[in-house]
Coordinates of N, CA and C in Angstrom, one line a residue:
M1 N 63.2 101.7 91.1 CA 63.6 102.8 92.0 C 65.1 102.9 92.1
I2 N 65.8 101.8 92.3 CA 67.2 101.8 92.5 C 68.0 102.4 91.3
V3 N 67.5 102.0 90.1 CA 68.2 102.5 88.9 C 68.0 104.0 88.8
A4 N 66.8 104.5 89.1 CA 66.6 106.0 89.1 C 67.5 106.6 90.1
L5 N 67.7 106.0 91.3 CA 68.6 106.6 92.3 C 70.1 106.6 91.8
I6 N 70.5 105.5 91.1 CA 71.8 105.4 90.6 C 72.0 106.6 89.6
V7 N 71.1 106.8 88.7 CA 71.2 107.9 87.7 C 71.2 109.2 88.5
A8 N 70.4 109.4 89.5 CA 70.3 110.6 90.3 C 71.7 110.8 91.0
C9 N 72.3 109.8 91.5 CA 73.6 109.9 92.2 C 74.6 110.3 91.2
E10 N 74.6 109.7 90.0 CA 75.6 110.0 89.0 C 75.4 111.5 88.6
A11 N 74.2 111.9 88.3 CA 74.0 113.3 87.9 C 74.4 114.2 89.1
G12 N 74.1 113.8 90.3 CA 74.5 114.6 91.5 C 76.0 114.7 91.6
F13 N 76.7 113.6 91.3 CA 78.1 113.6 91.3 C 78.7 114.7 90.4
W14 N 78.2 114.8 89.2 CA 78.7 115.7 88.2 C 78.3 117.2 88.6
V15 N 77.1 117.3 89.1 CA 76.6 118.6 89.5 C 77.4 119.2 90.7
L16 N 77.6 118.3 91.7 CA 78.5 118.7 92.8 C 79.9 119.0 92.4
L17 N 80.4 118.2 91.5 CA 81.8 118.4 91.0 C 81.9 119.7 90.2
A18 N 81.0 120.0 89.3 CA 81.0 121.2 88.6 C 80.8 122.4 89.5
A19 N 79.9 122.3 90.5 CA 79.7 123.4 91.4 C 80.9 123.6 92.3
G20 N 81.5 122.6 92.7 CA 82.7 122.7 93.6 C 83.8 123.3 92.9
L21 N 84.1 122.9 91.6 CA 85.1 123.5 90.9 C 84.8 125.0 90.5
A22 N 83.6 125.3 90.2 CA 83.2 126.6 89.8 C 83.4 127.6 91.0
V23 N 82.9 127.1 92.2 CA 83.1 128.0 93.4 C 84.5 128.1 93.7
R24 N 85.3 127.0 93.6 CA 86.7 127.1 93.9 C 87.5 128.0 93.0
Y25 N 87.3 127.9 91.7 CA 88.2 128.6 90.8 C 87.5 129.9 90.2
L26 N 86.2 129.9 89.9 CA 85.6 131.1 89.3 C 85.3 132.1 90.4
L27 N 84.9 131.7 91.6 CA 84.5 132.6 92.7 C 85.7 132.8 93.6
G28 N 86.7 132.0 93.5 CA 87.9 132.1 94.4 C 87.7 131.7 95.8
R29 N 86.7 130.9 96.1 CA 86.3 130.4 97.4 C 86.8 129.0 97.5
R30 N 88.1 128.8 97.8 CA 88.7 127.4 97.8 C 88.0 126.5 98.8
R31 N 87.8 127.0 100.0 CA 87.3 126.2 101.1 C 85.8 125.8 100.8
A32 N 85.1 126.7 100.3 CA 83.7 126.4 100.0 C 83.6 125.4 98.9
G33 N 84.5 125.6 97.9 CA 84.5 124.6 96.8 C 84.9 123.3 97.2
M34 N 85.9 123.2 98.2 CA 86.3 121.9 98.7 C 85.2 121.3 99.5
A35 N 84.4 122.1 100.2 CA 83.3 121.6 101.0 C 82.3 120.9 100.0
L36 N 82.0 121.5 98.9 CA 81.1 120.9 97.9 C 81.7 119.6 97.4
L37 N 83.0 119.6 97.1 CA 83.6 118.4 96.6 C 83.6 117.3 97.7
M38 N 83.7 117.6 98.9 CA 83.6 116.6 100.0 C 82.2 116.1 100.2
G39 N 81.2 116.8 99.6 CA 79.8 116.3 99.7 C 79.6 115.1 98.8
E40 N 80.5 114.8 97.9 CA 80.3 113.6 97.0 C 80.1 112.3 97.7
P41 N 80.8 112.0 98.8 CA 80.5 110.7 99.4 C 79.1 110.6 100.0
L42 N 78.5 111.7 100.3 CA 77.2 111.7 100.9 C 76.2 111.0 99.9
L43 N 76.4 111.3 98.6 CA 75.6 110.7 97.6 C 75.7 109.2 97.6
E44 N 76.9 108.7 97.8 CA 77.1 107.2 97.8 C 76.4 106.6 99.1
L45 N 76.4 107.4 100.2 CA 75.8 106.9 101.4 C 74.2 106.8 101.2
V46 N 73.7 107.8 100.5 CA 72.3 107.8 100.2 C 71.9 106.6 99.3
L47 N 72.7 106.3 98.3 CA 72.4 105.1 97.5 C 72.5 103.8 98.3
F48 N 73.6 103.7 99.1 CA 73.7 102.5 99.9 C 72.6 102.3 100.9
A49 N 72.1 103.4 101.5 CA 71.0 103.3 102.5 C 69.7 103.0 101.7
A50 N 69.5 103.5 100.6 CA 68.3 103.2 99.8 C 68.2 101.8 99.4
T51 N 69.4 101.3 99.0 CA 69.5 99.9 98.6 C 69.2 98.9 99.7
A52 N 69.8 99.3 100.9 CA 69.5 98.5 102.1 C 68.1 98.5 102.5
V53 N 67.5 99.7 102.5 CA 66.0 99.8 102.8 C 65.2 99.1 101.9
D54 N 65.5 99.1 100.6 CA 64.7 98.4 99.6 C 64.8 96.9 99.9
L55 N 65.9 96.3 100.2 CA 66.0 94.9 100.5 C 65.3 94.6 101.9
K56 N 65.4 95.5 102.8 CA 64.8 95.3 104.1 C 63.2 95.3 104.0
N57 N 62.7 96.1 103.0 CA 61.3 96.1 102.8 C 60.8 94.9 102.0
G58 N 61.7 93.9 101.8 CA 61.2 92.7 101.1 C 61.4 92.6 99.6
A59 N 62.1 93.6 99.0 CA 62.4 93.5 97.6 C 63.2 92.3 97.3
T60 N 62.8 91.6 96.2 CA 63.6 90.5 95.7 C 64.9 91.0 95.1
P61 N 66.1 90.5 95.6 CA 67.3 91.0 95.0 C 67.4 90.8 93.5
N62 N 67.7 91.8 92.8 CA 67.8 91.7 91.3 C 69.0 92.5 90.8
W63 N 69.0 92.7 89.5 CA 70.1 93.3 88.8 C 70.3 94.7 89.3
E64 N 69.3 95.4 89.7 CA 69.4 96.8 90.2 C 70.3 96.9 91.5
H65 N 70.1 95.9 92.4 CA 70.9 95.9 93.6 C 72.4 95.5 93.3
G66 N 72.6 94.7 92.3 CA 73.9 94.3 91.9 C 74.6 95.5 91.2
L67 N 73.8 96.2 90.4 CA 74.4 97.4 89.7 C 74.7 98.5 90.8
A68 N 73.9 98.6 91.8 CA 74.2 99.6 92.8 C 75.5 99.3 93.5
A69 N 75.7 98.0 93.8 CA 77.0 97.7 94.5 C 78.2 97.9 93.6
L70 N 78.1 97.6 92.3 CA 79.2 97.9 91.3 C 79.4 99.4 91.2
Y71 N 78.4 100.1 91.1 CA 78.5 101.6 91.0 C 79.2 102.2 92.3
L72 N 78.8 101.7 93.5 CA 79.4 102.2 94.7 C 80.9 101.8 94.7
G73 N 81.2 100.6 94.3 CA 82.6 100.2 94.3 C 83.4 101.0 93.3
F74 N 82.9 101.3 92.1 CA 83.6 102.1 91.1 C 83.8 103.5 91.7
T75 N 82.8 104.1 92.3 CA 82.9 105.4 92.8 C 83.9 105.5 94.0
V76 N 83.9 104.5 94.8 CA 84.9 104.6 95.9 C 86.3 104.5 95.3
A77 N 86.5 103.7 94.3 CA 87.9 103.4 93.8 C 88.3 104.6 92.9
Y78 N 87.5 105.0 92.0 CA 87.9 106.0 91.0 C 87.4 107.4 91.2
G79 N 86.5 107.6 92.1 CA 86.0 109.0 92.4 C 87.1 109.9 92.8
P80 N 87.9 109.6 93.8 CA 89.0 110.6 94.2 C 90.0 110.9 93.0
Y81 N 90.3 109.8 92.3 CA 91.2 110.0 91.1 C 90.6 110.9 90.1
L82 N 89.3 110.7 89.8 CA 88.6 111.6 88.8 C 88.5 113.0 89.3
I83 N 88.2 113.2 90.6 CA 88.1 114.6 91.1 C 89.5 115.3 91.1
R84 N 90.6 114.6 91.4 CA 91.9 115.2 91.3 C 92.3 115.5 89.9
W85 N 91.9 114.6 89.0 CA 92.2 114.9 87.6 C 91.5 116.1 87.1
L86 N 90.2 116.2 87.4 CA 89.4 117.3 86.9 C 89.8 118.6 87.6
D87 N 90.2 118.5 88.9 CA 90.7 119.7 89.7 C 91.9 120.2 89.0
G88 N 92.8 119.4 88.6 CA 94.1 119.8 87.9 C 93.7 120.6 86.6
H89 N 92.8 120.0 85.8 CA 92.4 120.7 84.6 C 91.7 122.0 84.9
A90 N 90.8 122.1 85.9 CA 90.1 123.3 86.2 C 91.1 124.3 86.7
A91 N 92.1 123.9 87.5 CA 93.1 124.9 88.0 C 93.9 125.5 86.8
H92 N 94.2 124.7 85.8 CA 94.9 125.1 84.6 C 94.0 126.1 83.8
R93 N 92.8 125.6 83.5 CA 91.9 126.4 82.6 C 91.3 127.6 83.2
L94 N 91.0 127.5 84.5 CA 90.2 128.6 85.1 C 91.1 129.5 86.0
A95 N 92.2 129.0 86.5 CA 93.0 129.8 87.5 C 94.4 130.0 87.0
G96 N 94.7 129.7 85.8 CA 96.0 129.9 85.3 C 97.1 129.1 85.8
G97 N 96.8 127.9 86.4 CA 97.8 127.0 87.0 C 98.5 126.3 85.9
P98 N 99.5 125.5 86.3 CA 100.3 124.8 85.3 C 99.4 123.7 84.7
P99 N 99.7 123.3 83.4 CA 98.9 122.2 82.9 C 99.2 120.9 83.6
P100 N 98.1 120.2 83.8 CA 98.3 118.9 84.6 C 99.2 117.9 83.8
P101 N 99.9 117.1 84.5 CA 100.7 116.1 83.7 C 99.9 115.1 83.0
K102 N 100.3 114.8 81.8 CA 99.6 113.8 81.0 C 100.1 112.4 81.4
P103 N 99.2 111.4 81.3 CA 99.6 110.1 81.6 C 100.7 109.6 80.7
P104 N 101.7 108.8 81.2 CA 102.7 108.3 80.3 C 102.2 107.5 79.2
R105 N 102.9 107.5 78.1 CA 102.4 106.8 76.9 C 103.2 105.6 76.5
Y106 N 104.5 105.5 77.0 CA 105.4 104.5 76.5 C 106.1 103.8 77.7
G107 N 106.5 102.6 77.4 CA 107.5 101.8 78.2 C 106.9 101.4 79.6
R108 N 107.9 101.2 80.5 CA 107.6 100.7 81.8 C 106.8 101.7 82.6
V109 N 107.0 103.0 82.4 CA 106.3 104.0 83.1 C 104.8 103.9 82.8
R110 N 104.5 103.6 81.6 CA 103.1 103.4 81.2 C 102.5 102.2 81.9
A111 N 103.3 101.1 82.0 CA 102.9 99.9 82.6 C 102.6 100.2 84.1
R112 N 103.5 101.0 84.8 CA 103.2 101.3 86.2 C 101.9 102.1 86.3
H113 N 101.7 103.0 85.4 CA 100.5 103.8 85.4 C 99.3 102.9 85.3
E114 N 99.3 102.0 84.4 CA 98.2 101.1 84.1 C 98.0 100.2 85.3
A115 N 99.1 99.8 86.0 CA 99.0 98.9 87.2 C 98.3 99.7 88.3
R116 N 98.6 100.9 88.5 CA 98.0 101.7 89.5 C 96.5 101.8 89.3
L117 N 96.1 102.0 88.0 CA 94.7 102.1 87.7 C 94.0 100.7 87.9
W118 N 94.7 99.7 87.6 CA 94.2 98.3 87.8 C 94.0 98.1 89.3
L119 N 94.9 98.6 90.1 CA 94.7 98.4 91.6 C 93.5 99.1 92.1
R120 N 93.1 100.3 91.4 CA 91.9 100.9 91.7 C 90.7 100.0 91.4
A121 N 90.8 99.4 90.3 CA 89.7 98.4 89.9 C 89.6 97.3 90.9
V122 N 90.7 96.8 91.4 CA 90.7 95.8 92.4 C 90.0 96.3 93.6
L123 N 90.3 97.5 94.0 CA 89.6 98.1 95.2 C 88.1 98.2 95.0
G124 N 87.8 98.7 93.8 CA 86.3 98.9 93.5 C 85.6 97.5 93.5
A125 N 86.3 96.5 92.9 CA 85.7 95.2 92.9 C 85.6 94.7 94.3
A126 N 86.6 94.9 95.2 CA 86.5 94.4 96.6 C 85.4 95.1 97.3
V127 N 85.2 96.4 97.1 CA 84.1 97.1 97.8 C 82.7 96.5 97.3
A128 N 82.6 96.3 96.0 CA 81.4 95.7 95.4 C 81.1 94.3 95.9
L129 N 82.2 93.5 96.0 CA 82.1 92.1 96.5 C 81.6 92.1 98.0
V130 N 82.2 93.0 98.8 CA 81.8 93.1 100.2 C 80.3 93.5 100.3
L131 N 79.9 94.5 99.5 CA 78.5 95.0 99.6 C 77.6 93.9 99.1
L132 N 77.9 93.2 98.1 CA 77.1 92.1 97.5 C 77.0 91.0 98.6
E133 N 78.1 90.7 99.2 CA 78.1 89.6 100.2 C 77.2 90.0 101.4
L134 N 77.3 91.2 101.8 CA 76.5 91.7 102.9 C 75.0 91.6 102.5
A135 N 74.7 92.0 101.3 CA 73.3 91.9 100.8 C 72.8 90.4 100.8
I136 N 73.7 89.5 100.3 CA 73.4 88.1 100.3 C 73.1 87.5 101.7
R137 N 73.9 87.9 102.6 CA 73.7 87.4 104.0 C 72.5 88.1 104.6
Y138 N 72.2 89.3 104.3 CA 71.1 90.0 104.8 C 69.8 89.3 104.3
V139 N 69.7 89.0 103.0 CA 68.6 88.3 102.5 C 68.4 86.9 103.1
G140 N 69.6 86.3 103.3 CA 69.5 85.0 104.0 C 69.1 83.8 103.0
D141 N 68.9 82.7 103.6 CA 68.6 81.5 102.9 C 67.2 81.5 102.3
G142 N 66.3 82.3 102.8 CA 65.0 82.4 102.3 C 64.8 83.0 100.9
G143 N 65.8 83.8 100.5 CA 65.6 84.6 99.2 C 66.5 84.1 98.1
D144 N 66.1 84.4 96.9 CA 66.9 84.0 95.7 C 68.0 85.1 95.6
V145 N 69.2 84.7 95.8 CA 70.3 85.6 95.7 C 71.2 85.3 94.5
S146 N 70.7 84.5 93.6 CA 71.5 84.1 92.4 C 72.0 85.4 91.6
V147 N 71.1 86.4 91.5 CA 71.5 87.6 90.7 C 72.7 88.3 91.4
L148 N 72.7 88.3 92.7 CA 73.8 89.0 93.4 C 75.1 88.2 93.3
R149 N 75.0 86.9 93.3 CA 76.2 86.0 93.0 C 76.7 86.3 91.6
T150 N 75.8 86.4 90.6 CA 76.2 86.7 89.3 C 77.0 88.0 89.2
F151 N 76.6 89.0 89.9 CA 77.3 90.3 89.9 C 78.6 90.2 90.6
Q152 N 78.7 89.3 91.6 CA 80.0 89.1 92.2 C 81.0 88.5 91.2
W153 N 80.5 87.5 90.4 CA 81.4 86.9 89.4 C 81.7 87.9 88.3
L154 N 80.8 88.8 88.0 CA 81.0 89.9 87.0 C 82.2 90.8 87.5
A155 N 82.1 91.1 88.7 CA 83.2 92.0 89.3 C 84.6 91.3 89.2
V156 N 84.6 90.0 89.6 CA 85.8 89.2 89.6 C 86.3 89.1 88.1
R157 N 85.5 88.7 87.2 CA 85.9 88.6 85.8 C 86.4 89.9 85.2
T158 N 85.7 91.0 85.5 CA 86.1 92.3 85.0 C 87.5 92.6 85.5
V159 N 87.8 92.4 86.8 CA 89.1 92.7 87.3 C 90.2 91.8 86.7
G160 N 89.8 90.5 86.4 CA 90.7 89.6 85.8 C 91.1 90.0 84.4
V161 N 90.1 90.3 83.6 CA 90.3 90.8 82.2 C 91.1 92.1 82.2
Y162 N 90.8 93.0 83.0 CA 91.6 94.2 83.1 C 93.0 93.9 83.6
G163 N 93.2 93.0 84.5 CA 94.5 92.6 84.9 C 95.3 92.0 83.7
L164 N 94.7 91.2 82.9 CA 95.4 90.7 81.7 C 95.8 91.8 80.7
I165 N 94.9 92.8 80.6 CA 95.3 93.9 79.7 C 96.4 94.7 80.3
T166 N 96.4 94.9 81.6 CA 97.4 95.6 82.3 C 98.8 94.9 82.2
L167 N 98.7 93.6 82.3 CA 99.9 92.8 82.2 C 100.5 92.9 80.8
S168 N 99.7 93.1 79.8 CA 100.2 93.2 78.4 C 101.0 94.5 78.3
Y169 N 100.7 95.5 79.1 CA 101.6 96.7 79.1 C 103.0 96.5 79.6
L170 N 103.0 95.5 80.6 CA 104.3 95.2 81.1 C 105.1 94.2 80.2
L171 N 104.4 93.2 79.7 CA 105.1 92.2 78.8 C 105.4 92.8 77.4
F172 N 104.6 93.6 76.9 CA 104.8 94.2 75.6 C 104.7 95.7 75.6
P173 N 105.7 96.3 76.3 CA 105.7 97.8 76.4 C 105.7 98.5 75.1
R174 N 104.9 99.5 74.9 CA 104.9 100.3 73.7 C 106.2 101.2 73.7
K175 N 106.8 101.2 72.5 CA 108.0 102.0 72.4 C 107.7 103.3 71.8
A176 N 108.4 104.3 72.2 CA 108.2 105.7 71.7 C 108.7 105.7 70.2
P177 N 107.9 106.4 69.4 CA 108.3 106.6 68.0 C 109.7 107.2 67.9
A178 N 110.4 107.0 66.9 CA 111.8 107.5 66.7 C 111.8 109.0 66.8
A179 N 110.8 109.7 66.3 CA 110.7 111.2 66.3 C 110.7 111.7 67.8
D180 N 109.8 111.0 68.6 CA 109.7 111.4 70.0 C 111.1 111.1 70.7
T181 N 111.7 110.0 70.4 CA 113.0 109.7 71.1 C 114.0 110.7 70.7
R182 N 114.1 111.1 69.4 CA 115.0 112.1 69.0 C 114.8 113.4 69.7
E183 N 113.5 113.8 69.8 CA 113.2 115.1 70.4 C 113.6 115.1 71.9
Q184 N 113.3 113.9 72.6 CA 113.7 113.8 74.0 C 115.2 113.9 74.1
G185 N 115.9 113.3 73.2 CA 117.4 113.3 73.3 C 117.9 114.7 73.0
D186 N 117.3 115.4 72.1 CA 117.7 116.8 71.8 C 117.4 117.7 73.0
R187 N 116.3 117.5 73.7 CA 116.0 118.3 74.9 C 117.0 118.0 76.0
T188 N 117.4 116.8 76.1 CA 118.3 116.4 77.2 C 119.7 117.0 76.9
L189 N 120.1 117.1 75.6 CA 121.4 117.7 75.3 C 121.4 119.2 75.5
T190 N 120.2 119.8 75.2 CA 120.2 121.3 75.3 C 120.0 121.7 76.8
E191 N 119.5 120.8 77.6 CA 119.4 121.1 79.0 C 120.7 121.0 79.8
R192 N 121.6 120.2 79.2 CA 122.9 120.1 79.9 C 123.7 121.3 79.7

Protein backbone atom coordinates (compact mmCIF):
# COMPACT_ATOMS: atom_id res chain seq x y z
CA MET A 1 0.00 0.00 0.00
CA ILE A 2 2.77 2.47 0.90
CA VAL A 3 4.62 1.91 -2.38
CA ALA A 4 1.43 2.58 -4.34
CA LEU A 5 0.95 5.76 -2.33
CA ILE A 6 4.54 6.85 -3.02
CA VAL A 7 3.95 6.30 -6.75
CA ALA A 8 0.64 8.19 -6.51
CA CYS A 9 2.32 11.09 -4.69
CA GLU A 10 5.08 11.23 -7.29
CA ALA A 11 2.53 11.20 -10.12
CA GLY A 12 0.48 13.79 -8.26
CA PHE A 13 3.59 15.95 -7.87
CA TRP A 14 4.10 16.04 -11.64
CA VAL A 15 0.40 16.52 -12.39
CA LEU A 16 0.14 19.44 -9.94
CA LEU A 17 3.37 20.88 -11.30
CA ALA A 18 2.22 20.68 -14.91
CA ALA A 19 -1.24 22.04 -14.05
CA GLY A 20 0.22 24.87 -11.99
CA LEU A 21 2.63 25.92 -14.73
CA ALA A 22 -0.05 25.61 -17.43
CA VAL A 23 -2.53 27.73 -15.48
CA ARG A 24 0.19 30.20 -14.63
CA TYR A 25 1.63 30.70 -18.11
CA LEU A 26 -0.85 29.41 -20.69
CA LEU A 27 -3.97 30.83 -19.03
CA GLY A 28 -2.19 33.83 -17.52
CA ARG A 29 -3.60 33.17 -14.03
CA ARG A 30 -0.45 33.58 -11.97
CA ARG A 31 -2.11 33.38 -8.55
CA ALA A 32 -4.21 30.33 -9.43
CA GLY A 33 -1.10 28.65 -10.83
CA MET A 34 0.83 29.48 -7.68
CA ALA A 35 -2.01 28.04 -5.57
CA LEU A 36 -1.73 24.76 -7.47
CA LEU A 37 2.04 24.74 -6.99
CA MET A 38 1.59 25.38 -3.27
CA GLY A 39 -0.60 22.25 -3.11
CA GLU A 40 2.51 20.11 -3.55
CA PRO A 41 3.29 19.87 0.19
CA LEU A 42 -0.19 18.48 0.81
CA LEU A 43 0.79 15.36 -1.10
CA GLU A 44 3.72 14.84 1.24
CA LEU A 45 1.48 15.26 4.28
CA VAL A 46 -0.86 12.60 2.90
CA LEU A 47 2.04 10.17 2.47
CA PHE A 48 3.35 10.95 5.95
CA ALA A 49 -0.09 10.44 7.52
CA ALA A 50 -0.67 7.19 5.62
CA THR A 51 2.69 5.82 6.74
CA ALA A 52 1.98 6.74 10.36
CA VAL A 53 -1.50 5.16 10.19
CA ASP A 54 -0.04 2.01 8.65
CA LEU A 55 2.43 1.68 11.52
CA LYS A 56 -0.27 2.53 14.06
CA ASN A 57 -2.45 -0.27 12.70
CA GLY A 58 0.27 -2.75 13.57
CA ALA A 59 2.14 -3.08 10.28
CA THR A 60 5.62 -4.49 10.64
CA PRO A 61 8.14 -1.79 9.66
CA ASN A 62 9.62 -2.75 6.31
CA TRP A 63 11.38 -1.28 3.29
CA GLU A 64 8.22 0.53 2.21
CA HIS A 65 8.25 2.67 5.34
CA GLY A 66 11.95 3.39 4.86
CA LEU A 67 11.40 4.33 1.25
CA ALA A 68 8.56 6.65 2.25
CA ALA A 69 10.87 8.49 4.67
CA LEU A 70 13.61 8.84 2.03
CA TYR A 71 11.07 10.06 -0.52
CA LEU A 72 9.71 12.65 1.92
CA GLY A 73 13.23 13.85 2.72
CA PHE A 74 14.11 14.13 -0.96
CA THR A 75 10.93 16.04 -1.72
CA VAL A 76 11.44 18.48 1.15
CA ALA A 77 15.03 19.16 0.09
CA TYR A 78 14.81 19.18 -3.69
CA GLY A 79 11.13 19.95 -4.37
CA PRO A 80 11.38 23.76 -4.13
CA TYR A 81 14.57 23.75 -6.22
CA LEU A 82 12.94 21.61 -8.89
CA ILE A 83 9.82 23.78 -8.97
CA ARG A 84 11.89 26.98 -9.36
CA TRP A 85 13.95 25.37 -12.11
CA LEU A 86 10.90 24.23 -14.04
CA ASP A 87 9.15 27.55 -13.45
CA GLY A 88 12.10 29.37 -15.03
CA HIS A 89 11.96 27.10 -18.08
CA ALA A 90 8.18 27.46 -18.38
CA ALA A 91 8.43 31.25 -18.12
CA HIS A 92 10.99 31.21 -20.92
CA ARG A 93 9.19 28.74 -23.20
CA LEU A 94 5.58 29.70 -22.57
CA ALA A 95 5.67 33.38 -21.58
CA GLY A 96 8.64 34.74 -23.53
CA GLY A 97 10.75 35.33 -20.43
CA PRO A 98 14.51 35.31 -20.43
CA PRO A 99 16.22 31.95 -20.63
CA PRO A 100 17.00 30.58 -17.18
CA PRO A 101 20.64 30.61 -16.20
CA LYS A 102 22.50 27.39 -16.78
CA PRO A 103 24.44 25.84 -13.94
CA PRO A 104 28.13 26.67 -14.01
CA ARG A 105 30.35 24.11 -15.66
CA TYR A 106 33.87 25.00 -14.59
CA GLY A 107 36.07 26.02 -11.69
CA ARG A 108 35.21 27.07 -8.19
CA VAL A 109 31.81 28.39 -9.27
CA ARG A 110 30.87 24.84 -10.22
CA ALA A 111 32.20 23.59 -6.88
CA ARG A 112 29.98 26.10 -5.02
CA HIS A 113 26.98 25.02 -7.09
CA GLU A 114 27.64 21.36 -6.29
CA ALA A 115 28.12 22.21 -2.61
CA ARG A 116 24.70 23.90 -2.50
CA LEU A 117 23.12 20.82 -4.06
CA TRP A 118 24.95 18.61 -1.56
CA LEU A 119 23.58 20.74 1.29
CA ARG A 120 20.11 19.98 -0.07
CA ALA A 121 20.98 16.28 0.13
CA VAL A 122 22.08 16.80 3.75
CA LEU A 123 18.72 18.45 4.47
CA GLY A 124 16.86 15.60 2.77
CA ALA A 125 18.82 13.00 4.71
CA ALA A 126 18.22 14.87 7.97
CA VAL A 127 14.47 14.91 7.33
CA ALA A 128 14.52 11.19 6.47
CA LEU A 129 16.62 10.39 9.56
CA VAL A 130 14.20 12.26 11.83
CA LEU A 131 11.18 10.55 10.27
CA LEU A 132 12.81 7.15 10.54
CA GLU A 133 13.81 7.79 14.15
CA LEU A 134 10.26 8.85 14.98
CA ALA A 135 8.98 5.64 13.40
CA ILE A 136 11.52 3.58 15.38
CA ARG A 137 10.45 5.19 18.64
CA TYR A 138 6.80 4.84 17.73
CA VAL A 139 7.15 1.12 17.09
CA GLY A 140 9.14 0.79 20.33
CA ASP A 141 11.05 -2.13 21.72
CA GLY A 142 8.37 -4.65 20.83
CA GLY A 143 8.84 -4.44 17.06
CA ASP A 144 11.61 -5.27 14.63
CA VAL A 145 12.99 -1.93 13.46
CA SER A 146 16.15 -3.26 11.80
CA VAL A 147 14.88 -2.31 8.33
CA LEU A 148 14.31 1.27 9.44
CA ARG A 149 17.84 1.40 10.91
CA THR A 150 19.15 0.10 7.57
CA PHE A 151 17.44 2.99 5.79
CA GLN A 152 19.00 5.43 8.25
CA TRP A 153 22.44 4.11 7.33
CA LEU A 154 21.53 4.26 3.65
CA ALA A 155 20.71 7.96 4.00
CA VAL A 156 23.97 8.65 5.85
CA ARG A 157 26.07 6.68 3.35
CA THR A 158 24.41 8.38 0.38
CA VAL A 159 25.16 11.83 1.78
CA GLY A 160 28.73 10.74 2.53
CA VAL A 161 29.38 9.48 -1.00
CA TYR A 162 27.72 12.56 -2.49
CA GLY A 163 29.91 14.69 -0.21
CA LEU A 164 33.05 13.01 -1.54
CA ILE A 165 31.93 13.63 -5.11
CA THR A 166 31.20 17.27 -4.24
CA LEU A 167 34.59 17.60 -2.61
CA SER A 168 36.21 16.37 -5.82
CA TYR A 169 34.78 19.43 -7.61
CA LEU A 170 36.63 21.62 -5.11
CA LEU A 171 39.90 19.68 -5.09
CA PHE A 172 40.01 18.99 -8.83
CA PRO A 173 38.08 21.83 -10.49
CA ARG A 174 37.33 21.31 -14.13
CA LYS A 175 39.00 23.91 -16.31
CA ALA A 176 37.23 25.60 -19.20
CA PRO A 177 38.43 24.51 -22.64
CA ALA A 178 40.76 26.93 -24.38
CA ALA A 179 38.07 27.85 -26.93
CA ASP A 180 35.64 28.83 -24.15
CA THR A 181 38.34 30.85 -22.38
CA ARG A 182 39.24 32.66 -25.62
CA GLU A 183 35.56 33.44 -26.32
CA GLN A 184 35.05 34.77 -22.80
CA GLY A 185 38.15 36.95 -23.15
CA ASP A 186 36.93 38.27 -26.52
CA ARG A 187 33.54 39.11 -25.00
CA THR A 188 35.20 40.89 -22.10
CA LEU A 189 37.32 42.95 -24.49
CA THR A 190 34.36 43.92 -26.67
CA GLU A 191 32.26 44.85 -23.63
CA ARG A 192 34.87 47.38 -22.49
